[in-house]
Coordinates of C-alpha atoms in Angstrom, one line a residue:
M289 CA -6.6 -3.0 -88.9
S290 CA -4.7 -3.5 -92.2
V291 CA -6.2 -5.1 -95.3
A292 CA -4.2 -8.3 -94.6
G293 CA -5.6 -8.5 -91.1
L294 CA -9.2 -8.0 -92.4
K295 CA -8.6 -10.8 -95.0
K296 CA -7.3 -13.1 -92.3
Q297 CA -10.3 -12.5 -90.1
F298 CA -12.6 -13.2 -93.1
Y299 CA -10.8 -16.5 -93.7
K300 CA -11.3 -17.6 -90.1
A301 CA -15.0 -16.7 -90.1
S302 CA -15.6 -18.5 -93.4
Q303 CA -13.8 -21.6 -92.1
L304 CA -15.7 -21.6 -88.8
V305 CA -19.1 -21.3 -90.5
S306 CA -18.1 -24.1 -92.9
E307 CA -17.3 -26.4 -89.9
K308 CA -20.3 -25.5 -87.8
V309 CA -23.0 -25.3 -90.5
G310 CA -21.6 -27.2 -93.5
G311 CA -19.9 -30.0 -91.6
A312 CA -16.5 -29.4 -93.0
E313 CA -13.7 -31.1 -91.1
G314 CA -10.7 -29.1 -89.8
T315 CA -7.2 -30.2 -89.0
K316 CA -7.2 -32.8 -86.2
L317 CA -5.0 -32.4 -83.2
D318 CA -3.3 -35.5 -81.7
D319 CA -4.9 -37.3 -78.8
D320 CA -2.1 -36.4 -76.3
F321 CA -2.8 -32.7 -77.0
K322 CA -6.5 -33.2 -76.5
E323 CA -5.9 -35.0 -73.2
M324 CA -3.6 -32.3 -71.9
E325 CA -6.1 -29.7 -72.9
K326 CA -8.9 -31.5 -71.1
K327 CA -6.8 -31.8 -67.9
V328 CA -5.9 -28.1 -68.0
D329 CA -9.5 -27.2 -68.4
V330 CA -10.5 -29.3 -65.4
T331 CA -7.6 -27.8 -63.4
S332 CA -8.7 -24.3 -64.2
K333 CA -12.3 -25.0 -63.1
A334 CA -11.1 -26.7 -59.9
V335 CA -8.8 -23.8 -58.9
T336 CA -11.4 -21.2 -59.6
E337 CA -14.1 -23.0 -57.5
V338 CA -11.8 -24.0 -54.7
L339 CA -10.7 -20.3 -54.3
A340 CA -14.3 -19.1 -54.1
R341 CA -15.3 -21.9 -51.6
T342 CA -12.2 -21.2 -49.5
I343 CA -13.1 -17.5 -49.1
E344 CA -16.6 -18.6 -48.1
Y345 CA -15.2 -21.0 -45.6
L346 CA -13.0 -18.3 -44.0
Q347 CA -15.7 -15.5 -44.3
P348 CA -19.1 -17.1 -44.5
N349 CA -21.2 -13.9 -44.3
P350 CA -21.7 -12.5 -47.9
A351 CA -22.9 -9.2 -46.6
S352 CA -19.8 -8.8 -44.4
R353 CA -17.6 -9.8 -47.3
A354 CA -19.1 -7.3 -49.6
K355 CA -18.8 -4.6 -47.0
L356 CA -15.2 -5.5 -46.3
T357 CA -14.4 -5.4 -50.0
M358 CA -15.9 -1.9 -50.3
L359 CA -14.0 -0.7 -47.2
N360 CA -10.7 -2.1 -48.6
T361 CA -11.3 -0.3 -51.9
V362 CA -12.0 3.0 -50.1
S363 CA -8.9 2.5 -48.0
K364 CA -6.7 2.0 -51.1
I365 CA -8.2 5.2 -52.7
R366 CA -7.4 7.2 -49.5
G367 CA -4.0 5.6 -49.2
Q368 CA -4.6 4.0 -45.9
V369 CA -2.3 1.2 -45.0
K370 CA -4.4 -0.6 -42.3
N371 CA -7.5 -2.2 -43.7
P372 CA -10.4 -3.3 -41.5
G373 CA -10.6 -7.0 -40.8
Y374 CA -13.5 -9.4 -41.3
P375 CA -15.9 -9.4 -38.2
Q376 CA -15.5 -13.0 -36.9
S377 CA -18.6 -14.5 -35.4
E378 CA -16.6 -15.7 -32.4
G379 CA -15.6 -12.1 -31.7
L380 CA -19.2 -10.8 -31.9
L381 CA -20.3 -13.6 -29.6
G382 CA -17.6 -12.8 -27.1
E383 CA -18.4 -9.1 -27.1
C384 CA -22.1 -9.9 -26.4
M385 CA -21.2 -12.2 -23.5
I386 CA -18.8 -9.7 -22.0
R387 CA -21.3 -6.9 -22.2
H388 CA -24.1 -8.8 -20.5
G389 CA -21.6 -10.4 -18.0
K390 CA -20.6 -6.9 -16.8
E391 CA -24.3 -5.9 -16.5
L392 CA -25.0 -8.9 -14.3
G393 CA -22.0 -8.0 -12.1
G394 CA -19.5 -10.1 -10.1
E395 CA -22.1 -11.3 -7.5
S396 CA -23.8 -13.4 -10.2
N397 CA -22.4 -16.9 -11.1
F398 CA -23.9 -16.6 -14.5
G399 CA -22.3 -13.2 -15.0
D400 CA -18.9 -14.4 -14.1
A401 CA -19.3 -17.4 -16.4
L402 CA -20.3 -15.1 -19.3
L403 CA -17.2 -13.0 -18.8
D404 CA -15.0 -16.1 -18.9
A405 CA -16.7 -17.4 -22.0
G406 CA -16.6 -14.0 -23.7
E407 CA -12.8 -13.6 -23.2
S408 CA -12.3 -17.2 -24.6
M409 CA -14.5 -16.4 -27.6
K410 CA -12.5 -13.2 -28.3
R411 CA -9.3 -15.3 -28.2
L412 CA -10.9 -17.7 -30.7
A413 CA -11.6 -14.8 -33.0
E414 CA -8.0 -13.8 -32.9
V415 CA -6.9 -17.3 -33.7
K416 CA -9.4 -17.3 -36.6
D417 CA -7.9 -14.0 -37.8
S418 CA -4.5 -15.7 -37.8
L419 CA -6.0 -18.5 -39.8
D420 CA -7.4 -16.1 -42.4
I421 CA -4.0 -14.4 -42.8
E422 CA -2.0 -17.7 -43.1
V423 CA -4.5 -19.3 -45.6
K424 CA -4.4 -16.1 -47.7
Q425 CA -0.7 -16.0 -47.9
N426 CA 0.0 -19.7 -48.4
F427 CA -3.0 -21.0 -50.3
I428 CA -5.3 -18.3 -51.7
D429 CA -2.6 -16.0 -53.1
P430 CA -0.6 -18.7 -54.9
L431 CA -3.7 -20.2 -56.5
Q432 CA -4.9 -16.7 -57.5
N433 CA -1.5 -16.2 -59.1
L434 CA -1.9 -19.5 -60.9
C435 CA -5.2 -18.3 -62.3
D436 CA -4.1 -14.9 -63.2
K437 CA -0.8 -15.9 -64.9
D438 CA -0.3 -19.6 -65.9
L439 CA -3.9 -20.6 -66.7
K440 CA -4.6 -17.3 -68.3
E441 CA -1.5 -17.6 -70.5
I442 CA -2.5 -21.2 -71.5
Q443 CA -5.9 -20.0 -72.5
H444 CA -4.3 -17.3 -74.6
H445 CA -2.1 -19.8 -76.4
L446 CA -5.0 -22.1 -77.1
K447 CA -7.1 -19.3 -78.4
K448 CA -4.3 -18.2 -80.7
L449 CA -3.8 -21.8 -81.9
E450 CA -7.5 -22.1 -82.8
G451 CA -7.3 -18.9 -84.9
R452 CA -4.2 -20.1 -86.8
R453 CA -5.8 -23.5 -87.3
L454 CA -8.9 -21.9 -89.0
D455 CA -6.6 -19.7 -91.2
F456 CA -4.5 -22.7 -92.2
D457 CA -7.6 -24.9 -93.0
Y458 CA -9.2 -22.1 -95.1
K459 CA -6.0 -21.7 -97.1
K460 CA -5.5 -25.4 -97.4
K461 CA -9.0 -25.9 -98.7
R462 CA -8.4 -23.3 -101.5
Q463 CA -5.0 -24.6 -102.4
G464 CA -4.2 -23.5 -105.9
K465 CA -6.1 -20.2 -105.5
I466 CA -3.9 -19.2 -102.6
P467 CA -0.1 -18.7 -103.1
D468 CA 2.0 -21.6 -101.9
E469 CA 4.2 -19.3 -99.8
E470 CA 1.2 -18.0 -98.0
L471 CA -0.1 -21.5 -97.3
R472 CA 3.4 -22.6 -96.0
Q473 CA 3.5 -19.6 -93.6
A474 CA 0.0 -20.4 -92.3
M475 CA 1.1 -24.0 -91.6
E476 CA 4.3 -22.9 -89.9
K477 CA 2.3 -20.5 -87.6
F478 CA -0.1 -23.2 -86.8
E479 CA 2.7 -25.7 -85.8
E480 CA 4.4 -23.0 -83.8
S481 CA 1.3 -22.1 -81.8
K482 CA 0.5 -25.8 -81.2
E483 CA 4.0 -26.4 -79.8
V484 CA 3.8 -23.3 -77.6
A485 CA 0.4 -24.3 -76.2
E486 CA 1.5 -27.9 -75.7
T487 CA 4.6 -26.8 -73.9
S488 CA 2.7 -24.5 -71.5
M489 CA 0.1 -27.2 -70.7
H490 CA 2.7 -29.8 -70.1
H491 CA 4.6 -27.5 -67.8
L492 CA 1.5 -26.8 -65.7
L493 CA 0.5 -30.5 -65.4
E494 CA 4.1 -31.5 -64.5
T495 CA 4.4 -28.9 -61.8
D496 CA 1.1 -29.7 -60.1
I497 CA 3.2 -30.6 -57.0
E498 CA 3.1 -26.9 -56.3
Q499 CA -0.7 -27.1 -56.0
V500 CA -0.3 -30.1 -53.6
S501 CA 2.1 -28.1 -51.4
Q502 CA -0.4 -25.2 -51.3
L503 CA -3.2 -27.5 -50.3
S504 CA -1.0 -28.9 -47.6
A505 CA -0.3 -25.4 -46.3
L506 CA -4.1 -24.9 -46.0
V507 CA -4.5 -28.1 -44.0
D508 CA -1.6 -27.2 -41.7
A509 CA -3.2 -23.8 -41.1
Q510 CA -6.4 -25.4 -40.1
L511 CA -4.7 -27.9 -37.8
D512 CA -2.9 -25.1 -36.1
Y513 CA -6.2 -23.2 -35.7
H514 CA -8.0 -26.2 -34.3
R515 CA -5.2 -27.0 -31.8
Q516 CA -5.3 -23.5 -30.4
A517 CA -9.1 -23.6 -30.4
V518 CA -9.1 -26.9 -28.5
Q519 CA -6.6 -25.5 -26.0
I520 CA -8.7 -22.3 -25.4
L521 CA -11.9 -24.3 -25.1
D522 CA -10.3 -26.8 -22.7
E523 CA -9.2 -23.9 -20.4
L524 CA -12.7 -22.4 -20.6
A525 CA -14.3 -25.8 -19.7
D526 CA -12.0 -26.2 -16.7
K527 CA -13.0 -22.6 -15.5
L528 CA -16.7 -23.3 -15.8
K529 CA -16.5 -26.6 -14.0
R530 CA -14.5 -24.9 -11.2
R531 CA -17.2 -22.3 -10.9
M532 CA -19.9 -24.9 -10.8
R533 CA -18.1 -26.7 -7.9
E534 CA -17.6 -23.4 -6.1
A535 CA -21.3 -22.4 -6.5
S536 CA -22.4 -25.8 -5.4
S537 CA -20.3 -25.7 -2.2
R538 CA -21.7 -22.3 -1.1
P539 CA -24.6 -22.3 1.3
K540 CA -27.9 -21.4 -0.3
R541 CA -29.4 -18.1 0.7
E542 CA -33.0 -18.4 1.7
Y543 CA -35.4 -15.9 0.4
K544 CA -36.9 -13.8 3.2
P545 CA -39.8 -11.6 1.9
K546 CA -39.9 -8.1 3.4
P547 CA -43.0 -7.5 5.6
R548 CA -45.8 -5.7 3.8
E549 CA -46.5 -2.2 4.9
L550 CA -50.1 -1.8 6.3
L551 CA -51.9 1.1 4.8
D552 CA -54.1 2.9 7.3
L553 CA -56.8 4.5 5.3
G554 CA -58.6 5.8 8.4
E555 CA -62.1 7.3 7.9
P556 CA -62.1 10.1 5.3
E557 CA -63.7 13.4 6.2
Q558 CA -65.2 14.0 2.8
S559 CA -65.9 11.8 -0.2
N560 CA -64.5 12.1 -3.7
G561 CA -67.4 14.2 -4.8
G562 CA -67.1 16.6 -1.9
F563 CA -70.2 15.6 0.0
P564 CA -70.0 14.9 3.7
C565 CA -70.0 11.2 4.7
A566 CA -72.4 9.8 7.2
A567 CA -71.0 8.1 10.3
A568 CA -70.7 4.4 9.9
P569 CA -73.2 2.6 12.1
K570 CA -72.1 0.0 14.6
I571 CA -72.9 -3.6 13.6
T572 CA -72.4 -6.8 15.4
A573 CA -72.1 -10.3 14.0
S574 CA -74.9 -12.8 14.5
S575 CA -74.1 -15.9 16.4
S576 CA -74.9 -17.9 13.3
F577 CA -72.3 -16.0 11.3
R578 CA -69.1 -16.4 13.5
S579 CA -68.2 -16.9 17.1
S580 CA -65.5 -14.2 17.6
D581 CA -64.7 -10.7 16.6
K582 CA -61.9 -11.9 14.3
P583 CA -63.4 -13.1 11.0
V584 CA -62.5 -16.6 9.9
R585 CA -61.3 -16.9 6.3
T586 CA -63.5 -19.0 4.2
P587 CA -62.4 -20.7 1.0
S588 CA -63.5 -18.6 -2.0
R589 CA -64.8 -21.6 -3.8
S590 CA -67.3 -22.7 -1.0
M591 CA -70.6 -21.0 -1.7
P592 CA -73.6 -20.8 0.6
P593 CA -77.0 -22.3 -0.4
L594 CA -78.8 -20.6 -3.2
D595 CA -81.9 -19.8 -1.1
Q596 CA -79.8 -17.8 1.4
P597 CA -78.6 -14.3 0.4
S598 CA -74.9 -13.8 0.9
C599 CA -71.9 -11.8 -0.4
K600 CA -68.2 -12.2 -0.9
A601 CA -65.9 -9.6 0.5
L602 CA -63.7 -7.8 -2.0
Y603 CA -61.4 -6.1 0.5
D604 CA -60.2 -6.5 4.1
F605 CA -62.0 -4.5 6.7
E606 CA -60.7 -3.9 10.2
P607 CA -63.3 -2.8 12.8
E608 CA -62.5 0.4 14.5
N609 CA -65.6 0.7 16.8
D610 CA -67.5 -1.6 19.1
G611 CA -70.2 -3.6 17.2
E612 CA -68.6 -3.3 13.7
L613 CA -68.2 -6.4 11.6
G614 CA -64.6 -7.2 10.6
F615 CA -63.9 -9.4 7.6
H616 CA -61.1 -10.3 5.1
E617 CA -61.0 -10.4 1.4
G618 CA -62.7 -13.6 0.1
D619 CA -64.9 -14.1 3.2
I620 CA -68.5 -15.3 2.5
I621 CA -71.0 -13.3 4.6
T622 CA -74.5 -14.6 5.0
L623 CA -77.6 -12.4 5.5
T624 CA -79.3 -13.4 8.7
N625 CA -81.9 -10.8 8.9
Q626 CA -83.6 -8.8 6.1
I627 CA -85.7 -5.7 6.8
D628 CA -88.2 -6.1 4.0
E629 CA -88.5 -7.6 0.5
N630 CA -87.6 -4.3 -1.2
W631 CA -84.1 -4.1 0.3
V632 CA -82.2 -6.0 -2.4
P633 CA -83.8 -4.3 -5.4
W634 CA -83.0 -0.9 -3.8
A635 CA -79.3 -2.0 -3.4
H636 CA -79.3 -2.9 -7.1
E637 CA -80.4 0.6 -7.8
C638 CA -77.6 2.0 -5.9
L639 CA -75.1 -0.1 -7.8
Q640 CA -76.4 0.7 -11.2
M641 CA -75.8 4.5 -11.0
P642 CA -74.4 6.6 -13.9
P643 CA -71.1 8.4 -13.9
P644 CA -69.6 10.1 -12.0
W645 CA -71.0 8.0 -9.2
K646 CA -69.4 4.8 -10.4
D647 CA -66.1 5.9 -8.9
L648 CA -67.7 5.7 -5.4
A649 CA -67.6 1.9 -5.6
P650 CA -68.2 0.1 -2.2
S651 CA -65.9 -2.4 -0.7
L652 CA -68.5 -5.2 -1.4
S653 CA -70.3 -5.8 -4.6
L654 CA -73.7 -7.1 -5.3
G655 CA -74.5 -9.9 -7.8
T656 CA -75.6 -13.5 -8.2
H657 CA -74.2 -16.4 -6.2
E658 CA -71.8 -17.1 -9.1
E659 CA -70.5 -13.5 -8.9
M660 CA -69.6 -11.3 -6.0
R661 CA -72.4 -10.2 -3.6
L662 CA -73.2 -7.4 -1.2
G663 CA -74.0 -9.0 2.2
V664 CA -75.3 -7.5 5.4
S665 CA -75.5 -8.8 8.9
E666 CA -78.1 -8.4 11.6
R667 CA -77.3 -5.9 14.3
G668 CA -78.6 -7.7 17.4
N669 CA -82.4 -7.9 17.7
S670 CA -83.0 -4.3 16.9
P671 CA -84.7 -3.5 13.6
G672 CA -82.4 -2.4 10.9
T673 CA -79.6 -3.8 8.7
C674 CA -76.3 -1.9 8.0
F675 CA -73.3 -2.2 5.6
S676 CA -69.7 -1.9 6.2
A677 CA -68.3 1.6 6.8
S678 CA -67.2 2.2 3.2
W679 CA -70.5 1.0 1.8
L680 CA -72.5 3.0 4.2
S681 CA -70.8 6.3 3.4
W682 CA -71.1 5.6 -0.3
S683 CA -74.8 4.7 -0.3
T684 CA -75.6 7.7 1.9
R685 CA -73.7 10.1 -0.4
W686 CA -75.4 8.6 -3.4
R687 CA -78.9 9.0 -2.0
E688 CA -78.2 12.6 -0.9
R689 CA -76.5 13.8 -4.0
P690 CA -77.9 17.1 -5.4
G691 CA -80.6 16.9 -8.1
R692 CA -81.7 13.4 -7.3
A693 CA -85.3 12.7 -7.2
K694 CA -86.8 11.3 -4.0
D695 CA -86.3 7.6 -3.7
P696 CA -89.6 5.8 -3.7
G697 CA -87.9 2.8 -2.2
P698 CA -87.9 1.8 1.5
S699 CA -86.5 4.1 4.1
W700 CA -83.5 2.8 5.9
P701 CA -83.6 2.7 9.6
W702 CA -80.1 4.1 10.2
P703 CA -79.3 4.2 13.9

């Protein structure tokens, strides 16, 4: 920078400090100029914010906008002509619907409806892309050009005017110490800058009809988008209503459960532990228990009196031999004959065995009346009480397992 330029910068700084700190008054501009300057400032703020909000309206996801900007920059660096578009939410929704509609298949009413809705959503996404392109060409780009050129030029003229005003006021305050020719040149430059700035602001404010036409283009693009969207949604609504009518007119298919396969377990030759099983004794039901060979299902909630030992069956048992007691899961079986008073404690001992004998659980369990019980039935008038086949084989194996001490409990009168 030349010496004259440094001196001019010093004059401006000195005058600015005098006005801000010392309260010195500078050259006043006329009211019309100030009013135009105020309107231009408001116009600049309005255009800047409207541009930002319009982009948010068209592309509401900030993460997607940032990603799209980065991809466009990379495309320009690589020289690619086609740039990736913004992922419209309608398109993403349509792809989701189509994917799941295909998974459900054509036999599903919901699947067919999802396919119809997905195709309509993809059409809406295409219409939204057209809206983006039209708004960018007819609204965003003209306003961006206004910001980059006209408003930027006006700001440059106003800034230059302020600098020349400070230079003129500094020299005017030191009139007599500054040559008259230099003062006259400063005043002429100030007036020239004021006229240029005033002309550019006046031109902008007088041609604001261009901004009105650009705003009208935005509204027209929105109207066109919404008309097409309404048409697409009307067609979709008609399709869905037609599908509802067709589905309602079809006869309903009744659900027919497949018959359950009966699993015949038979009578195992050996137990899980490898010990031979004792043959299941034949048992008969007492006349006080039930009147026929087929067990009568008893509600699980009805419990026998507390003074009468009983059990609740955990599994179904089909009798295979004469004299065996058959029962179903949930049946309550009452003990009609007990060999001696030590029978129940001995059965408790059988149930409370350590591993690995716990995997040999019987088909009935022993407990209190509130829990499940092990029950037995009298076999005629002969002495002796027996379990179901699965319980008998388990209890026999447990008593005869290797290494077990002789049971001091009662001896069972097995038949």
